[in-house]
PDB file of C-alpha atoms in Angstrom:
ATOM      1  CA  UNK A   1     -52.699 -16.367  14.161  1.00  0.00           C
ATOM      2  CA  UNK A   2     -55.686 -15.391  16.270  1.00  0.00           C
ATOM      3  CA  UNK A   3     -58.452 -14.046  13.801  1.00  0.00           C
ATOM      4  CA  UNK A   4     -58.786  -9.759  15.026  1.00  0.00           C
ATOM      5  CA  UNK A   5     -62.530  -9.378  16.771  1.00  0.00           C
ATOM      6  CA  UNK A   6     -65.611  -8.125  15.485  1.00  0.00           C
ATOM      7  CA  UNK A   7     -66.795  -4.504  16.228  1.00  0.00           C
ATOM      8  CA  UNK A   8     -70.179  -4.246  17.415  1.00  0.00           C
ATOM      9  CA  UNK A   9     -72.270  -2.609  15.125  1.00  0.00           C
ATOM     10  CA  UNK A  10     -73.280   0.899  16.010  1.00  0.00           C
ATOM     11  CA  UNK A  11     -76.763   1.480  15.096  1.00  0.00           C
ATOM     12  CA  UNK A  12     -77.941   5.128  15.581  1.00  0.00           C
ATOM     13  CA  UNK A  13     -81.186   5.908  17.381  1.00  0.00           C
ATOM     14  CA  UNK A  14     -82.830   9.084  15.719  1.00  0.00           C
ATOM     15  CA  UNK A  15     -86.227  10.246  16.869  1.00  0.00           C
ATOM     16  CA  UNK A  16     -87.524  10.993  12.974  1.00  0.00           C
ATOM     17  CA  UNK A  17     -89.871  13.594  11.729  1.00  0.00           C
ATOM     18  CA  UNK A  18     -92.058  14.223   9.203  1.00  0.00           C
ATOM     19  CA  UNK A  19     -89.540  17.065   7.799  1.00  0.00           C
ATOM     20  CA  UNK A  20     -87.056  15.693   5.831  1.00  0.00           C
ATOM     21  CA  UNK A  21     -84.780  18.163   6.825  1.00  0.00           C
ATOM     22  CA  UNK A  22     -84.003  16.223  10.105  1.00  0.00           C
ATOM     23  CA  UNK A  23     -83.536  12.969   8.124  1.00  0.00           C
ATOM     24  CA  UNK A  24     -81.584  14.737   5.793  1.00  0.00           C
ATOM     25  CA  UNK A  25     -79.270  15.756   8.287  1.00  0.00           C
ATOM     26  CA  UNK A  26     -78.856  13.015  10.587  1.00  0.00           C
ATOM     27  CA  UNK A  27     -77.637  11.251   7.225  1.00  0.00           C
ATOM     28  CA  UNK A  28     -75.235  13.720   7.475  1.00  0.00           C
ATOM     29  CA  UNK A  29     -73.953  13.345  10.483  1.00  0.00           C
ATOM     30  CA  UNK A  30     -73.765   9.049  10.147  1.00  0.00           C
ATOM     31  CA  UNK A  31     -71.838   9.737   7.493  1.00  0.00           C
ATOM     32  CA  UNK A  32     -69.334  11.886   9.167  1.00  0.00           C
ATOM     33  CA  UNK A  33     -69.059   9.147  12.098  1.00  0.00           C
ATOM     34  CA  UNK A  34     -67.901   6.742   9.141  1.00  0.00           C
ATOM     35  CA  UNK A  35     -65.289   8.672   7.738  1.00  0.00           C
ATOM     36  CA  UNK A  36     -63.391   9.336  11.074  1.00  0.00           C
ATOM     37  CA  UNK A  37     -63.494   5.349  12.074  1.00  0.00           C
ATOM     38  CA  UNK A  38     -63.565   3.618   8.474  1.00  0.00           C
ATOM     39  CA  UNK A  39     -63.944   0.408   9.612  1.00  0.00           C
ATOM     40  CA  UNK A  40     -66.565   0.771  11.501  1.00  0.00           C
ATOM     41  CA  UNK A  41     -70.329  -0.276   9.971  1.00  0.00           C
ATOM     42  CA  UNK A  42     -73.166   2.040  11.039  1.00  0.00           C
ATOM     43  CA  UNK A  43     -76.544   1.288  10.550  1.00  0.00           C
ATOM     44  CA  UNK A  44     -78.938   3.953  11.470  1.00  0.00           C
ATOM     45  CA  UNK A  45     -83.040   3.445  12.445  1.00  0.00           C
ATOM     46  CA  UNK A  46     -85.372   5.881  13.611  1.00  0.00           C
ATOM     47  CA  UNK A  47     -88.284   5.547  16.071  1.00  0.00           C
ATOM     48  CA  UNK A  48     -90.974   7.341  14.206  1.00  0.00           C
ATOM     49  CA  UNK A  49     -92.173   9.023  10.974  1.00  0.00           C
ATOM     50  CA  UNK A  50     -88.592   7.956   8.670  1.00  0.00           C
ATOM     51  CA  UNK A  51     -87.904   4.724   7.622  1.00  0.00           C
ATOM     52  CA  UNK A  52     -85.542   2.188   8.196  1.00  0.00           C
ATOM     53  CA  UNK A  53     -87.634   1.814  11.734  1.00  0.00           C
ATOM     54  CA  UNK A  54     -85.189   0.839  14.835  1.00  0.00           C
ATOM     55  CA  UNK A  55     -86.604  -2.535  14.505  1.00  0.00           C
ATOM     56  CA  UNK A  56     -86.345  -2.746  10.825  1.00  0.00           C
ATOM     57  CA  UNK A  57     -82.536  -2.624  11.497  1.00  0.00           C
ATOM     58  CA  UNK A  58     -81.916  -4.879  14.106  1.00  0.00           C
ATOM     59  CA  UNK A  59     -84.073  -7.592  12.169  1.00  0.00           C
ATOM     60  CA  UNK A  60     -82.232  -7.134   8.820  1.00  0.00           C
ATOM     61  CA  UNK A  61     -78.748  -7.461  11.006  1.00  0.00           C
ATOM     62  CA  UNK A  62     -79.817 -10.433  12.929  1.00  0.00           C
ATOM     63  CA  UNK A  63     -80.789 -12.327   9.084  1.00  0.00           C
ATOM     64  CA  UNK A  64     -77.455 -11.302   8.516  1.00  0.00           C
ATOM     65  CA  UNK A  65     -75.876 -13.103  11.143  1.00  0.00           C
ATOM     66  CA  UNK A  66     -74.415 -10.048  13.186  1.00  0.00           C
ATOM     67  CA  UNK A  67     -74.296 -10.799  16.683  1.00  0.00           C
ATOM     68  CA  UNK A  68     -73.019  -7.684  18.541  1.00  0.00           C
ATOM     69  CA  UNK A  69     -74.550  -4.270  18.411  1.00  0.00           C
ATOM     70  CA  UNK A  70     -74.043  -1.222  20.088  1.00  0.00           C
ATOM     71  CA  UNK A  71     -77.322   0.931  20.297  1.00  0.00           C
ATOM     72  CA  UNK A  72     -76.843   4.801  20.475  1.00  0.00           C
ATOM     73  CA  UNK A  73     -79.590   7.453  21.493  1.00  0.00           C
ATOM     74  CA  UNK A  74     -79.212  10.388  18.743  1.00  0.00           C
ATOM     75  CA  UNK A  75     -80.377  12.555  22.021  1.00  0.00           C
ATOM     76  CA  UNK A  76     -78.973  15.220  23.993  1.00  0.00           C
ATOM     77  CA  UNK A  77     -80.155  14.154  27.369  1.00  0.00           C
ATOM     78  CA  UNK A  78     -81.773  11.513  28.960  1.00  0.00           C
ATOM     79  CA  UNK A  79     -85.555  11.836  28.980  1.00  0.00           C
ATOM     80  CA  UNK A  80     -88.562  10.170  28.007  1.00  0.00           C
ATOM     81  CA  UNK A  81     -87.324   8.296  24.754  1.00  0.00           C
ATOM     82  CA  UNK A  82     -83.784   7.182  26.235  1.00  0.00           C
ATOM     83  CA  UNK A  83     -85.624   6.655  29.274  1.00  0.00           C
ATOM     84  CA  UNK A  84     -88.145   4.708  28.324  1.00  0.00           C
ATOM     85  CA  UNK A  85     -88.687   4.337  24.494  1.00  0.00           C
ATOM     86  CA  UNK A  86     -85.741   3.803  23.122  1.00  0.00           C
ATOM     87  CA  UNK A  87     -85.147   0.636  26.189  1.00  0.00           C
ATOM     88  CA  UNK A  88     -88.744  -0.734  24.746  1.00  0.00           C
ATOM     89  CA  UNK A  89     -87.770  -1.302  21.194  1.00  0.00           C
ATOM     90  CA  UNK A  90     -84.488  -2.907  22.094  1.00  0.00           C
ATOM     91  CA  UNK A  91     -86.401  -5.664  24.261  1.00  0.00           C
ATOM     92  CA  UNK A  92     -88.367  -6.580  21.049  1.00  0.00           C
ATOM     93  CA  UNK A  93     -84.982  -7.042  19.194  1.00  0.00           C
ATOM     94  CA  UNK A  94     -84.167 -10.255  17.891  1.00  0.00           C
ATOM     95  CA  UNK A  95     -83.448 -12.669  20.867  1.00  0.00           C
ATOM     96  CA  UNK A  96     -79.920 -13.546  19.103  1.00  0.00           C
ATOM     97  CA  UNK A  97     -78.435  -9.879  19.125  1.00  0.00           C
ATOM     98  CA  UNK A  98     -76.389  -9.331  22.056  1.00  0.00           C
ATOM     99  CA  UNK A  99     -77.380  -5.278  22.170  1.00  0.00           C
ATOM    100  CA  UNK A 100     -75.829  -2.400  24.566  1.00  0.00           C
ATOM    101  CA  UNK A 101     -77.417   0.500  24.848  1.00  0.00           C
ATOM    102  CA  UNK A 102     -74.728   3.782  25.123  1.00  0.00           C
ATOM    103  CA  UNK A 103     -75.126   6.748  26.846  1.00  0.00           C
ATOM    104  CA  UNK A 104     -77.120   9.845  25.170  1.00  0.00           C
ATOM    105  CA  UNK A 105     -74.632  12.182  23.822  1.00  0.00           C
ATOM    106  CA  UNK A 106     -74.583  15.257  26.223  1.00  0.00           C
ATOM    107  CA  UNK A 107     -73.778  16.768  28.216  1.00  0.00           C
ATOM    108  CA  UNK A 108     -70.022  16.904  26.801  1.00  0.00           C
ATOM    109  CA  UNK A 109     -67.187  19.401  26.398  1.00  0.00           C
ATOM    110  CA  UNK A 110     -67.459  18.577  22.850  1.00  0.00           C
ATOM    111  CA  UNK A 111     -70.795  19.426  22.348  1.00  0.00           C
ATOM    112  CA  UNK A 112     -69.802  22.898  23.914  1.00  0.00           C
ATOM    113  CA  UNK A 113     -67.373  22.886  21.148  1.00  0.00           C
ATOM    114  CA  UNK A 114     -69.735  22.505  18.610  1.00  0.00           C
ATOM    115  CA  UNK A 115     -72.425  25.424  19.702  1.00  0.00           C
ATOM    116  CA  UNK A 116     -69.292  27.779  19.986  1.00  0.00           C
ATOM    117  CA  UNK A 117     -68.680  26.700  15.830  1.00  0.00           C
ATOM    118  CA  UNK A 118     -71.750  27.483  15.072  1.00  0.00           C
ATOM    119  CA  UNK A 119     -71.668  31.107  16.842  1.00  0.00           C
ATOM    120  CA  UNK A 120     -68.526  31.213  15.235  1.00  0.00           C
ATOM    121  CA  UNK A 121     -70.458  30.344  11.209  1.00  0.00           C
ATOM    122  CA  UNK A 122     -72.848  32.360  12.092  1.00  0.00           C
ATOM    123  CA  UNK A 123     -70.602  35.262  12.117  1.00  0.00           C
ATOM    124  CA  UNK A 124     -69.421  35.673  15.943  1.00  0.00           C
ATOM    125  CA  UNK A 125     -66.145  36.388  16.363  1.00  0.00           C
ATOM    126  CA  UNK A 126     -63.912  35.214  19.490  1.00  0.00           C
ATOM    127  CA  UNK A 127     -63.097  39.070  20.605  1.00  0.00           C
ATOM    128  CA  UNK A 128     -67.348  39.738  20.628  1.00  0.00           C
ATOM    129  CA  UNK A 129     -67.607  37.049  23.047  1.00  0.00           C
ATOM    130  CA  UNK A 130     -67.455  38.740  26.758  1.00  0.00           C
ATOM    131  CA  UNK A 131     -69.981  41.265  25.071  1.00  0.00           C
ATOM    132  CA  UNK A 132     -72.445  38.756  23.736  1.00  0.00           C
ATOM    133  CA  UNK A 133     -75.039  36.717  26.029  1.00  0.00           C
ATOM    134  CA  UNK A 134     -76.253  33.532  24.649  1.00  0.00           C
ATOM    135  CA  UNK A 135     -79.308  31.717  24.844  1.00  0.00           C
ATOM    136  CA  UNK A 136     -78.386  28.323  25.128  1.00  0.00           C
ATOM    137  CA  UNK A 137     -82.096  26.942  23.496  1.00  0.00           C
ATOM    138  CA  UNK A 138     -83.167  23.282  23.842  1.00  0.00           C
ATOM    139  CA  UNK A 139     -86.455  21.624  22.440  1.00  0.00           C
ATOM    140  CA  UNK A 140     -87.709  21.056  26.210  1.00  0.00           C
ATOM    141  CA  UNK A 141     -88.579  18.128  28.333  1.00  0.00           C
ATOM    142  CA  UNK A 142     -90.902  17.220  30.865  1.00  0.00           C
ATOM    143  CA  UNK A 143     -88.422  15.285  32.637  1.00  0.00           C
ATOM    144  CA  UNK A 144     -86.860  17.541  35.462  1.00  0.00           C
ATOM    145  CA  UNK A 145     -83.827  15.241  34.818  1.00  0.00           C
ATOM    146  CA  UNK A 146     -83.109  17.250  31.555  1.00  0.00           C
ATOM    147  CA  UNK A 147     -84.191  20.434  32.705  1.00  0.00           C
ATOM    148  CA  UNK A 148     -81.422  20.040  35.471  1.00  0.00           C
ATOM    149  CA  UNK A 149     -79.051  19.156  32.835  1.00  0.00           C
ATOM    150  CA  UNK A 150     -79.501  21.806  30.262  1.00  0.00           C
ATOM    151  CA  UNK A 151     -79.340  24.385  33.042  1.00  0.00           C
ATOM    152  CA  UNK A 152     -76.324  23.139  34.311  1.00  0.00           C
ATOM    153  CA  UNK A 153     -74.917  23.132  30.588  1.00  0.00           C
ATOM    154  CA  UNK A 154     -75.482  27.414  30.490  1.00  0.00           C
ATOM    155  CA  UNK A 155     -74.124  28.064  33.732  1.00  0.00           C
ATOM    156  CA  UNK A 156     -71.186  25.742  32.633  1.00  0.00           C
ATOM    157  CA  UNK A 157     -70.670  27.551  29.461  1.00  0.00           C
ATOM    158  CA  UNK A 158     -70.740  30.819  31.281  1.00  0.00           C
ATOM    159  CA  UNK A 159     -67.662  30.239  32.621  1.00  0.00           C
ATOM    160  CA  UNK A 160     -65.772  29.869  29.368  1.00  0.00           C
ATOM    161  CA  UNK A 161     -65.942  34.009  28.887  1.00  0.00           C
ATOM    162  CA  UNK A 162     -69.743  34.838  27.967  1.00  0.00           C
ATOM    163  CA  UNK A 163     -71.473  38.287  28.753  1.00  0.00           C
ATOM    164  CA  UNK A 164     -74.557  35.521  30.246  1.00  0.00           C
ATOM    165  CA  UNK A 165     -75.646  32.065  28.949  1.00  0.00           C
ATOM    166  CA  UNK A 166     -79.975  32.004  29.437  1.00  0.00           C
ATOM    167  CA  UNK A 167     -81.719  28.432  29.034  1.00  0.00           C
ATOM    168  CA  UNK A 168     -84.760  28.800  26.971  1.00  0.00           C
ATOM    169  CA  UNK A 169     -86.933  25.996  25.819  1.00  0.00           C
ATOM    170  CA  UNK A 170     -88.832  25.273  22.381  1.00  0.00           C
ATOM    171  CA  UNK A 171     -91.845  22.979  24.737  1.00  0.00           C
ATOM    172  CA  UNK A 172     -93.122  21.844  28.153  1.00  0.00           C
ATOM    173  CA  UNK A 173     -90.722  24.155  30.170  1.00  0.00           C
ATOM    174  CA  UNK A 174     -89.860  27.755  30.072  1.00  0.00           C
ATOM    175  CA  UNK A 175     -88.471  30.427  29.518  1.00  0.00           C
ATOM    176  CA  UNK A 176     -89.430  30.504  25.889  1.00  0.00           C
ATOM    177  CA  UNK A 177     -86.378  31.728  23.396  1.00  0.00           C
ATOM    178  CA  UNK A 178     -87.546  35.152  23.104  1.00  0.00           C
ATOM    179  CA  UNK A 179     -87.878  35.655  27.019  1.00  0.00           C
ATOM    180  CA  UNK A 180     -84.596  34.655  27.479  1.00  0.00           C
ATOM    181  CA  UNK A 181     -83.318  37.028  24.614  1.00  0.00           C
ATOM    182  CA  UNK A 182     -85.494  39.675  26.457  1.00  0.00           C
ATOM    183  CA  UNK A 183     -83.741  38.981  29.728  1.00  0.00           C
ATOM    184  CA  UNK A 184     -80.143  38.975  28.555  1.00  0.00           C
ATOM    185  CA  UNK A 185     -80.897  42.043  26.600  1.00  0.00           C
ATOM    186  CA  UNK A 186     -82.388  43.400  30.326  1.00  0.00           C
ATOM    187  CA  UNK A 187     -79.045  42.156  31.620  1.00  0.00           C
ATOM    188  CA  UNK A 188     -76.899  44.599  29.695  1.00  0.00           C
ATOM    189  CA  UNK A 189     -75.331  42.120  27.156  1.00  0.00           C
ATOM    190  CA  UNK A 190     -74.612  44.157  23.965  1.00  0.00           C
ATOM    191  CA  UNK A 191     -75.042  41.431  21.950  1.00  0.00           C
ATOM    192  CA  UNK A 192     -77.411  38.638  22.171  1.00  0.00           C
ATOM    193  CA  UNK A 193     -77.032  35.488  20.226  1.00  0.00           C
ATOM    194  CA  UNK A 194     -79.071  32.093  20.151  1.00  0.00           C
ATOM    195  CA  UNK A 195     -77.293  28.443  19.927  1.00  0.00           C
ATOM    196  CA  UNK A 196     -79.853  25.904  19.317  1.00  0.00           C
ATOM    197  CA  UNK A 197     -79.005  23.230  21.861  1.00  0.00           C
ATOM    198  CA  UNK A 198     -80.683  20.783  18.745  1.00  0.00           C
ATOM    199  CA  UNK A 199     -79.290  18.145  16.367  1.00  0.00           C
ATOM    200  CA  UNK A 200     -81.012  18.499  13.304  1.00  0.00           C
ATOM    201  CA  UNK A 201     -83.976  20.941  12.041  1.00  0.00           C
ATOM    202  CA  UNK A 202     -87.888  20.584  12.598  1.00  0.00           C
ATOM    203  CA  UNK A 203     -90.559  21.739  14.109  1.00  0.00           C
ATOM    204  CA  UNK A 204     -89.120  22.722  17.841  1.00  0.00           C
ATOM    205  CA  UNK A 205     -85.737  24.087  16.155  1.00  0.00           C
ATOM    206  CA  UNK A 206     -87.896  26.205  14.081  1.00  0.00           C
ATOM    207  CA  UNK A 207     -89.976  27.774  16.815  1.00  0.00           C
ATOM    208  CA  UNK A 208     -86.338  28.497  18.564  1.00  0.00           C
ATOM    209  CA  UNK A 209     -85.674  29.988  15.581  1.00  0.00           C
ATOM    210  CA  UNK A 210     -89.274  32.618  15.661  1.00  0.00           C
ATOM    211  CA  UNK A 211     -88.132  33.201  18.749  1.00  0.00           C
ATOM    212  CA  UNK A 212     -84.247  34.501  17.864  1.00  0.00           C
ATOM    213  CA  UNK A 213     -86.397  37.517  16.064  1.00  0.00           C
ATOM    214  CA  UNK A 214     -85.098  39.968  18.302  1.00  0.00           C
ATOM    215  CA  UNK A 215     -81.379  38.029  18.565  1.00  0.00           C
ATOM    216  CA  UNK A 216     -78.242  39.271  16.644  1.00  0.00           C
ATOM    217  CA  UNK A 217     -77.024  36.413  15.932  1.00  0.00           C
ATOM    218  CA  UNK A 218     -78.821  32.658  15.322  1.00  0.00           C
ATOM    219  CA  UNK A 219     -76.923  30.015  15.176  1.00  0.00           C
ATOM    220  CA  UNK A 220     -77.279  26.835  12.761  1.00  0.00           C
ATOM    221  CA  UNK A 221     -78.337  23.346  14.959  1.00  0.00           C
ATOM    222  CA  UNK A 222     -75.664  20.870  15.946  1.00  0.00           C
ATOM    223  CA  UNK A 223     -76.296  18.525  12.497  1.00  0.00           C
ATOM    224  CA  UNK A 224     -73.335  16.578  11.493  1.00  0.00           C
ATOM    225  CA  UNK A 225     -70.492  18.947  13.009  1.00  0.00           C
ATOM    226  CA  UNK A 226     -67.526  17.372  13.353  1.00  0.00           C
ATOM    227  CA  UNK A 227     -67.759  17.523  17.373  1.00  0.00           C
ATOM    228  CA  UNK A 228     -70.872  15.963  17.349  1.00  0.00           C
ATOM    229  CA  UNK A 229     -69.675  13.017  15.592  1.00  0.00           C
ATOM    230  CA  UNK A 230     -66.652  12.617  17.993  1.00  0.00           C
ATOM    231  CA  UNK A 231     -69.314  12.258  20.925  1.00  0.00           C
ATOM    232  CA  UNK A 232     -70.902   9.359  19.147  1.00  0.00           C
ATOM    233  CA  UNK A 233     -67.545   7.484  18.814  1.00  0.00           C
ATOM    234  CA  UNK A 234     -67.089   7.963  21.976  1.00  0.00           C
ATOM    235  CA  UNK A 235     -70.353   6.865  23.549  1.00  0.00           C
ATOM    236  CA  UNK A 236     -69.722   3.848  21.360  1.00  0.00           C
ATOM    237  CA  UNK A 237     -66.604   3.311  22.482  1.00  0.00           C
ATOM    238  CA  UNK A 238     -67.291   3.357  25.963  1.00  0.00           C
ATOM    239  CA  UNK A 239     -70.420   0.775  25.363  1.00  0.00           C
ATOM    240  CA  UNK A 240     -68.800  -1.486  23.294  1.00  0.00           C
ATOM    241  CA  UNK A 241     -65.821  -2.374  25.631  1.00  0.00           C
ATOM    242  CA  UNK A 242     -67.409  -4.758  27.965  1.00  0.00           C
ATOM    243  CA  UNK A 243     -68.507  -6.438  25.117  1.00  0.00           C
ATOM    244  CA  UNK A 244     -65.024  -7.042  23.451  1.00  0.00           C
ATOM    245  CA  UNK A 245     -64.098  -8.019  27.090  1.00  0.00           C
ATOM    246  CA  UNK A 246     -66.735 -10.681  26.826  1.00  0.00           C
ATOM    247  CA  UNK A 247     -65.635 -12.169  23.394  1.00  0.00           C
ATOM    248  CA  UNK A 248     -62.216 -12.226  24.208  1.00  0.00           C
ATOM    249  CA  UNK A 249     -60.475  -9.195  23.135  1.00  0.00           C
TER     250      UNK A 249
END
């Protein structure tokens, strides 16, 4: 009988933060990704600030004798840290880890999912939406890469039945979250609402959050929703194949 292969490990990439709300939460959300694939073993490291560090990790699995790993960027798009930080730490991994780094999560059609739940928690109902524009509010990037991406996200979103989907961004680009809630307001939208484009709370969700002042409705970030998690499974998915293909299964 031929002995079933060995997933990969998935170990999560999360930036950290000294609030231990984001910690908090991207426990959350690692433990959500375990209990929709149960056989899976998820290790999670961050880069900065929380502890176990990235490194940390992949040392402890290599003294345990693991051997495949799948490395996933907790990140929305692909900028600095995916670009450049997260591919820095993974060349000081153990020489004996065979490591594949999977794509950042968005953009998706899942993820879209997930900011329309929590318009939805937040008290927005599906017959407000052609009345409501949204701010669709990101923590910001220098990288014109991500800008792109998060603008094409709104005007993407638009087309599912919105009033008007703004960007905004929490740093390095604008508009700011109020000026878009200003504009949308200028637009004629009766309602205004604000979907952190964000996975777990800290400093940059909170400033979106001064800036939803003048909003209707604030949504909660992405955190552990169940979309979110199916994005990660399927990032890992797609990263681990070639190595299954490689071992023989």
């Amino acid at each position: 009988m031929s002995r079933k292969p060995v997933l990969p490990v998935l170990v999560v990439i999360a930036h950290g933060s000294r609030d231990p709300r984001h910690a908090t939460t991207v426990d959350a959300l690692v433990r959500r990704v375990r209990s929709l694939r149960p056989g899976l073993r998820v290790e999670t490291g961050f880069l900065d600030f929380n502890i176990p560090s990235v490194h940390g990790v992949l040392e402890s699995l290599a003294a345990e004798g693991v051997r495949e790993v799948v490395a996933l960027p907790l990140l929305l798009t692909r900028a600095f840290h995916a670009k450049a930080d997260i591919p820095a730490v993974l060349r000081d991994a153990p020489p004996q880890l065979r490591i594949r780094q999977a794509d950042v999560l968005g953009p998706s059609p899942l993820l879209l999912d997930a900011l329309e739940r929590r318009l939805r928690e937040a008290g927005l109902t599906p017959a407000e939406k052609s009345s409501t524009g949204v701010v669709l509010a990101s923590a910001g990037s220098t990288d014109p890469e991500a800008i792109a991406v998060i603008a094409d996200i709104a005007r993407e979103w638009r087309r599912t039945g919105w009033c008007a989907v703004r960007p905004a961004f929490a740093s390095a680009s604008l508009p700011r979250t109020e000026d878009a809630v200003r504009e949308l307001r200028a637009l004629g939208c009766p309602r205004v609402a604000v979907a952190p484009y964000v996975l777990a709370p800290g400093f940059l969700p909170d400033r979106i959050a001064r800036g939803a002042a003048e909003a209707d409705v604030l949504a909660d970030v992405l955190g552990p929703a169940p979309e979110v998690a199916r994005v990660l499974l399927r990032r890992y998915d797609s990263a681990r194949t070639p190595v299954l293909a490689a071992i023989g299964a």
